[in-house]
Short mmCIF file of C-alpha atoms in Angstrom, two decimals:
data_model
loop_
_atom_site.label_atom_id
_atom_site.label_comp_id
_atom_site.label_asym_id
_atom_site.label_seq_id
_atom_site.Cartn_x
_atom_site.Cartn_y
_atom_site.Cartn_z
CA UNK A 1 128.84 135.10 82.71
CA UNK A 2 130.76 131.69 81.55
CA UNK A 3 130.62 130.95 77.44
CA UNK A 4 128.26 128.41 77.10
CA UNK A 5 129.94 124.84 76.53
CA UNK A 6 130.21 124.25 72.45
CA UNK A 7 128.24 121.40 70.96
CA UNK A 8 130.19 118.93 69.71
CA UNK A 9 131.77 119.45 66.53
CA UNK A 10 131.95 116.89 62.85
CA UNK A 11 133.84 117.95 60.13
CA UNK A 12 134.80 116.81 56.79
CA UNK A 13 137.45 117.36 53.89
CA UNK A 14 136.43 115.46 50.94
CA UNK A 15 138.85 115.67 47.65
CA UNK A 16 138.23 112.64 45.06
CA UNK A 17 140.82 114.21 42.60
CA UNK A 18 143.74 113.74 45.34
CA UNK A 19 142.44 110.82 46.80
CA UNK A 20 141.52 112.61 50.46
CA UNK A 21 138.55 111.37 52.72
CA UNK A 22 139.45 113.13 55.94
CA UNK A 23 137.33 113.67 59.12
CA UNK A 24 138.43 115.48 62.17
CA UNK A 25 136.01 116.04 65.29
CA UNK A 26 136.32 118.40 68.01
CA UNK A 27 134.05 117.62 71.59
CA UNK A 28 134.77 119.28 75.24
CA UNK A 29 133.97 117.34 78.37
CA UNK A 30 134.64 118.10 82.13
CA UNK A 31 136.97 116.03 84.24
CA UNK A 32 136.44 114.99 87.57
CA UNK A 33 138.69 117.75 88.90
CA UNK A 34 136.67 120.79 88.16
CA UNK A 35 139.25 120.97 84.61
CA UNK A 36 137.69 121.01 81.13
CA UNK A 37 138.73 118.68 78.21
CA UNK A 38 139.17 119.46 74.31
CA UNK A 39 139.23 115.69 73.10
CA UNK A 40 139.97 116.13 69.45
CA UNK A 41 139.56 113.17 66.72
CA UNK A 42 141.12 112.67 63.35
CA UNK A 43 141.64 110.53 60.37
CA UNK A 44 140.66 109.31 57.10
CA UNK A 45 136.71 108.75 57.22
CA UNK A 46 136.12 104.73 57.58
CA UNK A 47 138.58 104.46 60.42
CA UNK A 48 138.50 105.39 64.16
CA UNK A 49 141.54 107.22 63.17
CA UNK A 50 143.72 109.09 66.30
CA UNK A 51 142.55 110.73 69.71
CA UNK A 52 144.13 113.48 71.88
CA UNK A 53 142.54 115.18 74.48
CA UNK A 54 144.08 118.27 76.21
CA UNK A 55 142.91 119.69 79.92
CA UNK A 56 142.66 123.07 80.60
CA UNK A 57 142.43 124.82 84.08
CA UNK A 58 139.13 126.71 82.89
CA UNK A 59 136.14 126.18 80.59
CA UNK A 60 137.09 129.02 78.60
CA UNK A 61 140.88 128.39 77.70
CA UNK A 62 138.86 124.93 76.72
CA UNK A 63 136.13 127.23 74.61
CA UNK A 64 138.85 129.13 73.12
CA UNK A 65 141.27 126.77 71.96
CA UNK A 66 138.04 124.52 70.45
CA UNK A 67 137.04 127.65 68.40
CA UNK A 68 140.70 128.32 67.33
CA UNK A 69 141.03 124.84 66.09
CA UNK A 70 137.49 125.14 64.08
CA UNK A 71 138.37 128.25 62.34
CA UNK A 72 141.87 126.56 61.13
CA UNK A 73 140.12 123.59 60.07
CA UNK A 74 137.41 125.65 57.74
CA UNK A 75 140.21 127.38 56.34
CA UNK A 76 141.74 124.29 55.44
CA UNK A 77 139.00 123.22 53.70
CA UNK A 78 136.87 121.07 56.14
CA UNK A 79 132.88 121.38 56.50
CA UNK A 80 130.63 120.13 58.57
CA UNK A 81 129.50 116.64 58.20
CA UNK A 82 126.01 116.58 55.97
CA UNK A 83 123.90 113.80 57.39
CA UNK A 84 122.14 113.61 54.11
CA UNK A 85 125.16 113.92 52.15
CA UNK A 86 126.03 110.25 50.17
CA UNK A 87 129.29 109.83 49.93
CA UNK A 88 130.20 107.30 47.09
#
């Protein structure tokens, strides 16, 4: 049985003492050839900030690669976006 597809993913890095305000977003999507996408999005939080997307041949290279580059990201510090959370 296939991994289910992951739901898109938000997260945040928020450090007032060093200036940082980072977001970085991880989404998949299939193309029109049968390939999955990991379309990945990153920046400081008020701008669009930069996009890359990577195909893979299968969903779960796709799967597998997103949850790689979530676990990296949480052990650099980054949390999911709060939509109750004010930042100031």
């Amino acid at each position: 049985m296939p991994k289910p597809e992951p739901e898109p993913l938000h997260l945040r890095r928020i450090d007032a003492a060093r200036n940082m305000r980072r977001f970085y977003a991880l989404s998949t999507q299939p193309t029109l050839f049968g390939e999955m996408s990991l379309i990945r999005n990153w920046g400081r939080i008020g701008t669009s900030g930069k996009t890359m997307v990577q195909t893979f041949d299968g969903s779960a290279e796709a799967i597998e690669a997103f949850a790689r580059l979530e676990r990296a990201k949480r052990r650099r510090g980054y949390a999911v976006a709060d939509e109750k959370t004010v930042i100031v």
